[in-house]
Amino acid sequence: MWVRREFDSSKKHFAATHIDRENDVLTLSFLTRNRTLLDRFLTEVRSSWEAHVQNRVRIYYPRYGDWRLLTEKPRRSLDTLYLAPDVMQLVEEARCFFALRDVYAELGIPWRRGYLFEGPPGTGKSSLTVALAGELQVPVYVLSLQSSWIDDDTLLRCVSQLPSKSILLIEDVENAVKRNTSSSREVGHDLGEEVSSTEVGGSSRAAVSMSGLLNALDGITSTQGRLLIVTTNDASRIPSPEALLRPGRIDRKMHFTNLGPSQLDQMKKTFSTTVTKHERYFATTGACEAVNACPYEVNTTAATYQQKLLDEMYGALLHAKD
């Protein structure tokens, strides 16, 4: 078998199932007349490719108007998030959204949906986004509004290139949106909507306006079939919330809180079960006992208690080596 790889600059692929070199064209040549052998080979390649896609979450980041693959993360089980039941229901809602394309079309409604994730740092907003993408087998496109190279035109280009069945993530929007000191007003892009004069990017050189952001999110060039997730530590700090967070842009607001006793106990149980399962690492270390004895304070963030449990686990391992 001979393999030839060529770069096709005329193609722009951003679909969820593309792997690595999206703009490459592979030409395979076989010295055989046995078509069955060729079909078996291609079936095996596709099976391997699909297994890779199903177990990884692909995360893209824009660079000067084009999306680039930033990293791939292993899928994370939703059982390891320890979130409130109403937050976990979001998974099924998002699954329904991606299945309702024909319904949206018949109703004449743009096939888009938006969520605001609000809560203190470490409460699982970004973790749920990645876990949600893994569960639904869709890519995540992370849009940083603080990049120095981004302006209204570049933002519009990035968002218009998003594929259907994808997640657009805008993190910490309250820090990325800066309100100008002037009292001028800008007219929004739809039906004369007014928004406070703002720039997006959080610096004095920011070049993205609030109206530019709104136009990118749901203007006439906005992509169908994308799920928007906007995260914030404090929604009250978002400039022009009546414009950015209105229905049609943000359909649901989810509040993330610190963990209660039942969720903390669940996290501890998961750690204990995992330590017991991997006996070859922890058999004589006392790690399981250390994890089970790890205290917690009510209303602790998931990240904080997770770190305490990891510290107990590593402490037992290192003590056993002394």
Short mmCIF file of C-alpha atoms in Angstrom, two decimals:
data_model
loop_
_atom_site.label_atom_id
_atom_site.label_comp_id
_atom_site.label_asym_id
_atom_site.label_seq_id
_atom_site.Cartn_x
_atom_site.Cartn_y
_atom_site.Cartn_z
CA MET A 1 0.00 0.00 0.00
CA TRP A 2 1.19 3.51 -0.85
CA VAL A 3 -0.07 6.65 0.89
CA ARG A 4 0.14 10.16 -0.51
CA ARG A 5 -0.89 13.15 1.56
CA GLU A 6 -1.68 16.51 0.00
CA PHE A 7 -2.93 19.75 1.49
CA ASP A 8 -6.11 21.05 -0.15
CA SER A 9 -6.30 24.76 0.59
CA SER A 10 -9.69 25.02 -1.10
CA LYS A 11 -11.36 23.04 1.68
CA LYS A 12 -12.44 24.37 5.05
CA HIS A 13 -13.64 21.57 7.30
CA PHE A 14 -14.94 22.17 10.79
CA ALA A 15 -17.23 19.17 11.31
CA ALA A 16 -17.33 17.34 14.61
CA THR A 17 -16.01 14.07 13.19
CA HIS A 18 -12.92 15.32 11.38
CA ILE A 19 -9.64 14.16 12.82
CA ASP A 20 -6.38 16.11 12.98
CA ARG A 21 -5.29 17.36 9.52
CA GLU A 22 -8.70 18.48 8.24
CA ASN A 23 -7.38 20.08 5.08
CA ASP A 24 -5.30 17.07 4.02
CA VAL A 25 -6.29 14.70 1.23
CA LEU A 26 -5.04 11.12 1.52
CA THR A 27 -4.67 9.02 -1.63
CA LEU A 28 -4.27 5.28 -0.99
CA SER A 29 -2.90 2.95 -3.67
CA PHE A 30 -3.08 -0.85 -3.39
CA LEU A 31 -1.30 -3.51 -5.44
CA THR A 32 -4.24 -5.91 -5.55
CA ARG A 33 -7.35 -6.74 -7.53
CA ASN A 34 -9.15 -8.04 -4.45
CA ARG A 35 -11.88 -5.49 -3.74
CA THR A 36 -12.97 -7.42 -0.64
CA LEU A 37 -9.55 -6.87 0.92
CA LEU A 38 -9.80 -3.15 0.23
CA ASP A 39 -13.30 -2.93 1.73
CA ARG A 40 -12.17 -4.76 4.87
CA PHE A 41 -9.24 -2.40 5.26
CA LEU A 42 -11.42 0.72 4.92
CA THR A 43 -13.98 -0.69 7.35
CA GLU A 44 -11.26 -1.26 9.92
CA VAL A 45 -9.88 2.24 9.42
CA ARG A 46 -13.31 3.78 9.84
CA SER A 47 -14.04 1.75 12.97
CA SER A 48 -10.76 2.87 14.52
CA TRP A 49 -11.47 6.47 13.54
CA GLU A 50 -14.96 6.42 15.03
CA ALA A 51 -13.69 4.90 18.28
CA HIS A 52 -11.17 7.72 18.54
CA VAL A 53 -13.84 10.37 17.95
CA GLN A 54 -16.27 8.85 20.43
CA ASN A 55 -13.72 8.82 23.24
CA ARG A 56 -12.30 12.32 22.75
CA VAL A 57 -13.60 15.88 22.88
CA ARG A 58 -12.09 18.17 20.28
CA ILE A 59 -11.56 21.77 21.36
CA TYR A 60 -10.99 24.52 18.81
CA TYR A 61 -9.65 28.03 19.26
CA PRO A 62 -9.71 30.85 16.69
CA ARG A 63 -6.58 32.44 15.31
CA TYR A 64 -6.95 35.46 13.05
CA GLY A 65 -10.39 34.43 11.86
CA ASP A 66 -9.86 30.68 11.35
CA TRP A 67 -10.55 27.90 13.81
CA ARG A 68 -7.58 25.72 14.79
CA LEU A 69 -7.63 22.48 16.73
CA LEU A 70 -6.23 23.40 20.14
CA THR A 71 -6.41 20.08 21.97
CA GLU A 72 -8.30 16.85 22.46
CA LYS A 73 -9.56 15.83 25.88
CA PRO A 74 -10.71 12.40 27.03
CA ARG A 75 -14.45 12.13 27.53
CA ARG A 76 -15.46 12.72 31.13
CA SER A 77 -18.25 10.80 32.76
CA LEU A 78 -21.13 12.96 33.92
CA ASP A 79 -21.13 10.95 37.15
CA THR A 80 -17.89 12.67 38.17
CA LEU A 81 -19.34 16.20 38.10
CA TYR A 82 -21.43 16.07 41.32
CA LEU A 83 -23.85 18.72 40.13
CA ALA A 84 -27.42 19.48 41.18
CA PRO A 85 -30.16 17.42 39.45
CA ASP A 86 -31.61 20.44 37.62
CA VAL A 87 -28.20 21.18 36.13
CA MET A 88 -27.77 17.57 35.04
CA GLN A 89 -31.15 17.72 33.25
CA LEU A 90 -29.46 20.13 30.86
CA VAL A 91 -27.76 17.16 29.20
CA GLU A 92 -31.05 15.64 28.04
CA GLU A 93 -32.34 19.04 27.01
CA ALA A 94 -29.28 19.63 24.84
CA ARG A 95 -29.66 16.15 23.34
CA CYS A 96 -33.25 17.01 22.42
CA PHE A 97 -32.15 20.32 20.89
CA PHE A 98 -29.76 18.68 18.44
CA ALA A 99 -32.53 16.26 17.39
CA LEU A 100 -35.17 18.94 16.71
CA ARG A 101 -33.82 20.52 13.54
CA ASP A 102 -36.94 19.79 11.48
CA VAL A 103 -39.21 21.09 14.24
CA TYR A 104 -37.36 24.41 14.40
CA ALA A 105 -37.54 24.71 10.61
CA GLU A 106 -41.29 24.09 10.54
CA LEU A 107 -41.85 26.63 13.31
CA GLY A 108 -39.71 29.20 11.51
CA ILE A 109 -37.40 29.56 14.52
CA PRO A 110 -33.59 29.74 14.15
CA TRP A 111 -32.13 26.40 15.21
CA ARG A 112 -30.00 27.78 18.03
CA ARG A 113 -30.05 27.57 21.80
CA GLY A 114 -28.15 29.46 24.47
CA TYR A 115 -27.32 28.86 28.13
CA LEU A 116 -25.83 31.10 30.80
CA PHE A 117 -23.76 29.25 33.41
CA GLU A 118 -23.41 31.43 36.51
CA GLY A 119 -21.50 30.53 39.65
CA PRO A 120 -18.27 30.99 41.63
CA PRO A 121 -14.98 29.68 40.22
CA GLY A 122 -14.49 25.95 40.72
CA THR A 123 -18.17 25.02 40.71
CA GLY A 124 -18.04 23.04 37.45
CA LYS A 125 -19.15 25.41 34.68
CA SER A 126 -16.34 24.62 32.24
CA SER A 127 -16.19 20.98 33.33
CA LEU A 128 -19.87 20.51 32.48
CA THR A 129 -19.32 22.08 29.06
CA VAL A 130 -16.58 19.59 28.16
CA ALA A 131 -18.49 16.65 29.65
CA LEU A 132 -21.61 17.72 27.75
CA ALA A 133 -19.65 17.83 24.49
CA GLY A 134 -18.31 14.34 25.15
CA GLU A 135 -21.74 12.96 25.96
CA LEU A 136 -23.25 14.44 22.79
CA GLN A 137 -20.14 13.80 20.65
CA VAL A 138 -19.84 17.38 19.43
CA PRO A 139 -16.81 19.70 19.32
CA VAL A 140 -16.29 22.77 21.51
CA TYR A 141 -15.30 26.11 19.97
CA VAL A 142 -13.82 28.42 22.60
CA LEU A 143 -14.11 32.10 21.76
CA SER A 144 -11.85 34.47 23.70
CA LEU A 145 -13.12 38.03 23.44
CA GLN A 146 -9.92 39.32 25.06
CA SER A 147 -7.65 38.46 22.12
CA SER A 148 -5.86 41.54 20.78
CA TRP A 149 -6.42 40.57 17.13
CA ILE A 150 -10.19 40.20 17.25
CA ASP A 151 -12.59 42.86 15.95
CA ASP A 152 -16.22 42.92 14.78
CA ASP A 153 -15.45 41.54 11.32
CA THR A 154 -13.17 38.78 12.60
CA LEU A 155 -15.68 37.81 15.27
CA LEU A 156 -18.45 37.58 12.67
CA ARG A 157 -16.24 35.43 10.44
CA CYS A 158 -15.38 33.04 13.28
CA VAL A 159 -18.96 32.54 14.42
CA SER A 160 -20.30 32.17 10.87
CA GLN A 161 -17.85 29.29 10.27
CA LEU A 162 -19.16 27.18 13.15
CA PRO A 163 -20.54 23.81 12.05
CA SER A 164 -23.96 22.52 12.93
CA LYS A 165 -24.06 20.37 16.05
CA SER A 166 -21.32 22.17 17.92
CA ILE A 167 -20.89 24.10 21.16
CA LEU A 168 -19.69 27.71 21.20
CA LEU A 169 -18.18 28.57 24.60
CA ILE A 170 -17.60 32.15 25.77
CA GLU A 171 -16.02 32.12 29.24
CA ASP A 172 -16.08 34.82 31.93
CA VAL A 173 -18.10 37.20 29.80
CA GLU A 174 -18.25 39.78 32.60
CA ASN A 175 -14.48 40.23 32.34
CA ALA A 176 -14.44 40.26 28.55
CA VAL A 177 -17.04 42.99 28.16
CA LYS A 178 -15.96 46.49 29.05
CA ARG A 179 -18.36 49.39 29.41
CA ASN A 180 -17.17 52.67 27.94
CA THR A 181 -17.20 55.77 30.08
CA SER A 182 -19.11 57.69 27.41
CA SER A 183 -22.87 57.87 27.60
CA SER A 184 -23.37 57.30 23.90
CA ARG A 185 -25.72 54.62 22.64
CA GLU A 186 -25.35 52.06 19.89
CA VAL A 187 -28.25 50.62 17.99
CA GLY A 188 -28.39 46.83 18.07
CA HIS A 189 -28.69 44.77 14.96
CA ASP A 190 -32.30 43.67 15.26
CA LEU A 191 -35.43 45.83 15.34
CA GLY A 192 -33.67 48.93 16.59
CA GLU A 193 -32.58 47.31 19.85
CA GLU A 194 -30.53 49.70 21.97
CA VAL A 195 -27.50 48.64 23.97
CA SER A 196 -25.05 50.61 26.07
CA SER A 197 -21.93 51.64 24.19
CA THR A 198 -19.46 48.92 25.01
CA GLU A 199 -16.33 47.28 23.77
CA VAL A 200 -15.55 43.62 24.18
CA GLY A 201 -12.11 42.45 25.18
CA GLY A 202 -11.48 43.97 28.57
CA SER A 203 -8.68 46.34 27.49
CA SER A 204 -8.39 49.91 26.27
CA ARG A 205 -7.51 48.57 22.81
CA ALA A 206 -10.60 46.36 22.52
CA ALA A 207 -12.03 46.48 19.04
CA VAL A 208 -15.22 44.41 19.37
CA SER A 209 -18.41 46.32 20.12
CA MET A 210 -21.41 44.98 21.97
CA SER A 211 -23.53 45.34 18.84
CA GLY A 212 -20.87 43.37 16.95
CA LEU A 213 -21.09 40.57 19.51
CA LEU A 214 -24.89 40.49 19.37
CA ASN A 215 -24.85 40.44 15.58
CA ALA A 216 -22.38 37.55 15.56
CA LEU A 217 -24.48 35.52 18.00
CA ASP A 218 -27.82 35.72 16.23
CA GLY A 219 -27.53 37.87 13.12
CA ILE A 220 -28.47 36.67 9.65
CA THR A 221 -25.05 35.01 9.16
CA SER A 222 -25.15 33.12 12.46
CA THR A 223 -24.82 29.35 12.13
CA GLN A 224 -27.79 27.05 12.63
CA GLY A 225 -27.57 24.11 15.01
CA ARG A 226 -25.08 25.51 17.48
CA LEU A 227 -25.39 25.50 21.25
CA LEU A 228 -24.11 28.67 22.93
CA ILE A 229 -22.73 28.48 26.47
CA VAL A 230 -21.76 31.72 28.20
CA THR A 231 -20.13 31.47 31.63
CA THR A 232 -19.88 34.13 34.30
CA ASN A 233 -18.90 34.30 37.95
CA ASP A 234 -21.45 37.06 38.57
CA ALA A 235 -24.21 37.87 36.08
CA SER A 236 -24.85 41.24 37.73
CA ARG A 237 -21.49 42.44 36.39
CA ILE A 238 -22.38 41.83 32.73
CA PRO A 239 -22.84 45.13 30.85
CA SER A 240 -26.14 45.49 28.97
CA PRO A 241 -27.57 42.24 30.38
CA GLU A 242 -31.00 43.08 28.99
CA ALA A 243 -29.54 42.83 25.48
CA LEU A 244 -27.00 40.02 25.81
CA LEU A 245 -29.15 37.78 27.99
CA ARG A 246 -32.57 38.30 26.44
CA PRO A 247 -34.68 35.28 25.36
CA GLY A 248 -33.60 34.04 21.96
CA ARG A 249 -29.94 34.58 22.83
CA ILE A 250 -29.95 33.00 26.27
CA ASP A 251 -32.81 30.51 26.67
CA ARG A 252 -31.93 29.24 30.14
CA LYS A 253 -29.85 30.44 33.06
CA MET A 254 -28.22 27.78 35.18
CA HIS A 255 -26.86 28.64 38.62
CA PHE A 256 -23.88 26.63 39.86
CA THR A 257 -23.36 26.49 43.62
CA ASN A 258 -20.87 25.01 46.03
CA LEU A 259 -21.39 21.37 46.95
CA GLY A 260 -23.69 20.24 49.73
CA PRO A 261 -23.13 17.26 52.07
CA SER A 262 -24.68 14.64 49.75
CA GLN A 263 -22.57 15.75 46.78
CA LEU A 264 -19.39 15.87 48.87
CA ASP A 265 -20.11 12.38 50.18
CA GLN A 266 -20.66 11.20 46.61
CA MET A 267 -17.28 12.60 45.55
CA LYS A 268 -15.58 10.93 48.50
CA LYS A 269 -17.27 7.62 47.66
CA THR A 270 -16.11 7.85 44.04
CA PHE A 271 -12.51 8.45 45.16
CA SER A 272 -12.69 5.58 47.66
CA THR A 273 -14.15 3.17 45.09
CA THR A 274 -11.51 4.12 42.53
CA VAL A 275 -8.65 3.71 44.99
CA THR A 276 -9.97 0.28 46.00
CA LYS A 277 -10.35 -0.72 42.35
CA HIS A 278 -6.71 0.09 41.54
CA GLU A 279 -5.27 -2.17 44.20
CA ARG A 280 -1.86 -2.52 42.53
CA TYR A 281 -1.17 1.15 43.29
CA PHE A 282 -2.74 1.49 46.72
CA ALA A 283 -2.84 -2.02 48.29
CA THR A 284 -0.61 -1.29 51.31
CA THR A 285 -0.67 2.49 51.37
CA GLY A 286 -3.72 3.22 53.50
CA ALA A 287 -4.94 5.57 50.77
CA CYS A 288 -8.51 4.29 50.96
CA GLU A 289 -8.67 4.93 54.70
CA ALA A 290 -7.15 8.38 54.23
CA VAL A 291 -9.70 9.30 51.59
CA ASN A 292 -12.61 8.01 53.69
CA ALA A 293 -11.41 10.05 56.67
CA CYS A 294 -10.96 13.27 54.67
CA PRO A 295 -13.17 15.95 56.28
CA TYR A 296 -15.04 18.63 54.39
CA GLU A 297 -16.73 21.92 55.02
CA VAL A 298 -20.29 22.32 53.78
CA ASN A 299 -20.63 24.58 50.72
CA THR A 300 -17.13 23.81 49.47
CA THR A 301 -16.46 24.04 45.74
CA ALA A 302 -15.96 20.82 43.81
CA ALA A 303 -12.44 21.90 42.85
CA THR A 304 -11.47 22.58 46.48
CA TYR A 305 -12.62 19.25 47.89
CA GLN A 306 -11.25 17.36 44.91
CA GLN A 307 -7.84 18.83 45.70
CA LYS A 308 -8.13 17.79 49.35
CA LEU A 309 -8.93 14.21 48.36
CA LEU A 310 -6.02 14.14 45.91
CA ASP A 311 -3.71 15.47 48.63
CA GLU A 312 -4.81 12.67 50.96
CA MET A 313 -4.28 10.07 48.23
CA TYR A 314 -0.79 11.31 47.36
CA GLY A 315 0.09 11.72 51.02
CA ALA A 316 -0.68 8.06 51.66
CA LEU A 317 1.33 6.97 48.61
CA LEU A 318 4.40 8.97 49.59
CA HIS A 319 4.18 7.91 53.24
CA ALA A 320 4.16 4.25 52.16
CA LYS A 321 7.39 4.79 50.20
CA ASP A 322 9.26 6.22 53.19
#
